[in-house]
Short mmCIF file of C-alpha atoms and ligand atoms in Angstrom, two decimals:
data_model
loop_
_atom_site.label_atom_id
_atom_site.label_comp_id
_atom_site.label_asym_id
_atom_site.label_seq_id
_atom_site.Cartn_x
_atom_site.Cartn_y
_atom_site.Cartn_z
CA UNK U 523 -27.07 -11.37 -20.46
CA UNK U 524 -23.71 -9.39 -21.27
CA UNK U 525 -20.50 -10.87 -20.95
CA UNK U 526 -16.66 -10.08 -20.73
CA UNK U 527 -16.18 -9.31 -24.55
CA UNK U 528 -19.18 -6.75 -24.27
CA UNK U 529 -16.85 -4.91 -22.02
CA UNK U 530 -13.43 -4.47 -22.99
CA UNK U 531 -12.16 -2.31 -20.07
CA UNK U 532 -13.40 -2.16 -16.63
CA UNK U 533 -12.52 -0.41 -13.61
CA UNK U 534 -12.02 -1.57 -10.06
CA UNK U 535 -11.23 0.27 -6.48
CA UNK U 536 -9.36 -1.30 -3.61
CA UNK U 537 -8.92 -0.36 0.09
CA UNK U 538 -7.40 -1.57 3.09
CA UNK U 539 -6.41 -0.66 6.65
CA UNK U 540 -4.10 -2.42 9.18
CA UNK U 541 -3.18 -1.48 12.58
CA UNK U 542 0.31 -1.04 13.37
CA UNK U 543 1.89 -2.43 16.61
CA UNK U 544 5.10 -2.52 17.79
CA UNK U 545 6.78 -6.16 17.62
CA UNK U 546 5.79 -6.73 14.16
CA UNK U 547 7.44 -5.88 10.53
CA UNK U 548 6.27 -3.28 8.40
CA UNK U 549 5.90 -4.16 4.89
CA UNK U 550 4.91 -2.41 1.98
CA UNK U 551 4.63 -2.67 -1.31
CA UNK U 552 6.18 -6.17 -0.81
CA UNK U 553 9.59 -4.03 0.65
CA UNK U 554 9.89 -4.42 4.61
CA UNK U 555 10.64 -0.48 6.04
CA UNK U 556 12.57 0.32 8.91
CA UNK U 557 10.02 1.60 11.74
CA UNK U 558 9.37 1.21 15.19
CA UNK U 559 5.87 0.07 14.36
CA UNK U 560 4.87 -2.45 11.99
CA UNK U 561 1.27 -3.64 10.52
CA UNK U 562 -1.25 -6.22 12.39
CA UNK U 563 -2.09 -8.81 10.77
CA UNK U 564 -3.10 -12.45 9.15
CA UNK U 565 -0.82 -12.24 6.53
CA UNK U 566 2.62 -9.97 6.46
CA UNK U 567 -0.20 -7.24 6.89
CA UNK U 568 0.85 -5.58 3.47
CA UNK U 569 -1.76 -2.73 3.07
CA UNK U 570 -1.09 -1.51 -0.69
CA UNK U 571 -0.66 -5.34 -1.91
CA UNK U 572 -3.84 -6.07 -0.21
CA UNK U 573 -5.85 -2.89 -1.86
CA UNK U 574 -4.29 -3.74 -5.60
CA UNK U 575 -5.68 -7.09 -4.80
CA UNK U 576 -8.84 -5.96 -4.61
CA UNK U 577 -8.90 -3.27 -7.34
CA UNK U 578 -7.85 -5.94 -9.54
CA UNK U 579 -10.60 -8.52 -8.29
CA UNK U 580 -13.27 -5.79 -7.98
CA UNK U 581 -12.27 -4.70 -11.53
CA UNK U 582 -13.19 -8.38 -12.67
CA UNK U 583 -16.00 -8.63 -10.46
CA UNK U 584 -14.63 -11.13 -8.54
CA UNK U 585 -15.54 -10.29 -5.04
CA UNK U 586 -12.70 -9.48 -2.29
CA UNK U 587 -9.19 -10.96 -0.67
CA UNK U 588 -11.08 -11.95 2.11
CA UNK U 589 -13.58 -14.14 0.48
CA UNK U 590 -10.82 -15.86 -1.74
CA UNK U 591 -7.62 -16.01 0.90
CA UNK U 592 -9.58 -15.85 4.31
CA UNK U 593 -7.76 -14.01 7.03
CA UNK U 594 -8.58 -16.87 9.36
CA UNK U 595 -6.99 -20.07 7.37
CA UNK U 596 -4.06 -20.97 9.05
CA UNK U 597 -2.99 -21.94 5.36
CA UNK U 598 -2.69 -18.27 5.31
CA UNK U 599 -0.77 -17.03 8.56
CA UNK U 600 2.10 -14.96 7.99
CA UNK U 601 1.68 -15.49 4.47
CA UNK U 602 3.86 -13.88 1.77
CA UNK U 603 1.36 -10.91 0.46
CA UNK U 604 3.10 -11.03 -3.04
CA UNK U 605 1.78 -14.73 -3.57
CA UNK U 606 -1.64 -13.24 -2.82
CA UNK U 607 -1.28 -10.57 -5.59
CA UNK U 608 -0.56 -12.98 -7.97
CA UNK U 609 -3.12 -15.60 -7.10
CA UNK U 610 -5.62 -12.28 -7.75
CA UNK U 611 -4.37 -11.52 -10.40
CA UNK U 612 -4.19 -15.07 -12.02
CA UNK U 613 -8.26 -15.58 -11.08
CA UNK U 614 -8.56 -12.16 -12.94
CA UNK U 615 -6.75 -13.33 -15.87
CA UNK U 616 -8.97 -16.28 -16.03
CA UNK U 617 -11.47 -14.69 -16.58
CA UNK U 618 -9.81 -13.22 -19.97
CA UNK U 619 -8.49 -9.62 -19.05
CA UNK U 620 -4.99 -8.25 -18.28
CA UNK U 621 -3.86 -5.44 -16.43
CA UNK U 622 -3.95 -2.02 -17.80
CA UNK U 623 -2.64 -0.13 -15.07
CA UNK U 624 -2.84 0.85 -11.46
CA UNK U 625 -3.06 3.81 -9.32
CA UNK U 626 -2.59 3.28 -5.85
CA UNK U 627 -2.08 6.08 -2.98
CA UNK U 628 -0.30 4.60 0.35
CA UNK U 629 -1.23 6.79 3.99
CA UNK U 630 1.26 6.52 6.67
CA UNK U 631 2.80 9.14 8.95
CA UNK U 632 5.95 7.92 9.58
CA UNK U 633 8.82 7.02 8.37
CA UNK U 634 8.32 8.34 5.12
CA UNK U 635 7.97 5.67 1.80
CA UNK U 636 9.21 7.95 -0.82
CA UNK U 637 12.67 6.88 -0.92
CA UNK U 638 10.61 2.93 -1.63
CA UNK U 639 8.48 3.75 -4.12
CA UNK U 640 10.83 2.43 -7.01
CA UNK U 641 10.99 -0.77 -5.40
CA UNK U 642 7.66 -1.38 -4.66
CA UNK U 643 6.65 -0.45 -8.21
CA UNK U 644 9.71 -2.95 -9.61
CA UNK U 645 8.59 -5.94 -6.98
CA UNK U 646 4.72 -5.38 -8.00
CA UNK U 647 5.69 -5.53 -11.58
CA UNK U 648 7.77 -7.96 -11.29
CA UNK U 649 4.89 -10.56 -9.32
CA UNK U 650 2.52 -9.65 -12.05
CA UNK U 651 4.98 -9.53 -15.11
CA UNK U 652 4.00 -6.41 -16.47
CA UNK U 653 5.70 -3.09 -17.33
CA UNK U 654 6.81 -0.84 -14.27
CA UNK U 655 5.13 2.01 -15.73
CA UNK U 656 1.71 0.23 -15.36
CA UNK U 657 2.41 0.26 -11.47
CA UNK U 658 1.98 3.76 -9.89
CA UNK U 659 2.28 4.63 -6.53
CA UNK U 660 1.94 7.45 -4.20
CA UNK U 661 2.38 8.37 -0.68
CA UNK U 662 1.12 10.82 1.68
CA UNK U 663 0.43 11.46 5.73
CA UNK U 664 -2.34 11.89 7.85
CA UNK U 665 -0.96 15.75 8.97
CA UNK U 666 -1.40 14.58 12.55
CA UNK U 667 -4.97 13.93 12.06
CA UNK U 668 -7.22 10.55 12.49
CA UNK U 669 -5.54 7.39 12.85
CA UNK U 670 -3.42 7.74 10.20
CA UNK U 671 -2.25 10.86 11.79
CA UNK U 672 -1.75 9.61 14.82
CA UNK U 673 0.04 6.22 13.96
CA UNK U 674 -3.01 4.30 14.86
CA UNK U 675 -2.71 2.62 11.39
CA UNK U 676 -1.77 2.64 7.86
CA UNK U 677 -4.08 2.22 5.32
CA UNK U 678 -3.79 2.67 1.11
CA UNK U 679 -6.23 3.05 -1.87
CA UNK U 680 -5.76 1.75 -5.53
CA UNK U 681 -7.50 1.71 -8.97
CA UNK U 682 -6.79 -0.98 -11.47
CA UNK U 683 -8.46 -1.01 -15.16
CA UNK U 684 -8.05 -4.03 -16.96
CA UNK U 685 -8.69 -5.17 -20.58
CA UNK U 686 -10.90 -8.30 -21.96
CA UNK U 687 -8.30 -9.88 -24.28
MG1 MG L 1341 -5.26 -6.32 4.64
#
């Protein structure tokens, strides 16, 4: 039977969708965007905080958000989605790793995150305490295709390695 200190880096994928609706705030990256539509759900519905938590608990083979912070607590209505990234991110540490760095890539037609990015990667590195340049993040659109596309939704994708210390 291995264990963590037979594997001092590990790699773990996140991905998440939410619908977006009009009536409700869209928030991203922990920064809330100006937009007619805004993301359904549980929580504050943040899509990329919700992926990086599960790259980072997939990473530590921890299972998913939903089995540790379930979407139908009321403990967890309307929730803050940065206290979710750390709670993650604290069971991963537990375990005896730290974050190396994450990838993430954020799909959404409109409005356009770009002109966010820096503050999503200061207010991620900021709940985890590590260096901005571990925190990447991209953005692109659906070119009119598939729900992305056609503002059905918003959905991102993100990588995390981490390190047994
Ligand atoms: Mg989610």
């Amino acid at each position: 039977m291995s264990n963590s200190t037979t594997h001092p880096f590990r790699i773990g994928f996140g991905v998440d969708i939410h619908q977006l609706v009009e009536g409700r705030d869209l928030i991203v990256g922990g920064v809330k965007i100006e937009s007619d539509l805004g993301a359904l759900g549980h929580s504050d519905a943040d899509v990329l905080l919700h992926a990086i938590c599960d790259a980072l608990l997939g990473a530590a083979n921890l299972r998913d958000i939903g089995y540790h912070f379930s979407d139908t607590d009321p403990k967890f209505k309307g929730i803050d989605s940065r206290i979710l990234l750390k709670e993650s991110y604290k069971l991963v540490k537990e375990k005896g790793y730290r974050l190396g760095n994450i990838d993430s890539t954020v799909l959404l037609e409109a409005p356009k995150l770009n002109p966010h990015i820096t503050s999503m990667q200061q207010i991620i590195a900021e709940v985890l305490e590590v260096d901005v340049d571990l925190i990447s993040i991209k953005a692109t659109r659906g070119e009119k295709m598939g729900f992305v596309g056609e503002r059905k939704g918003i959905q991102a994708y993100a990588n995390a390695l981490i390190y047994a210390v």
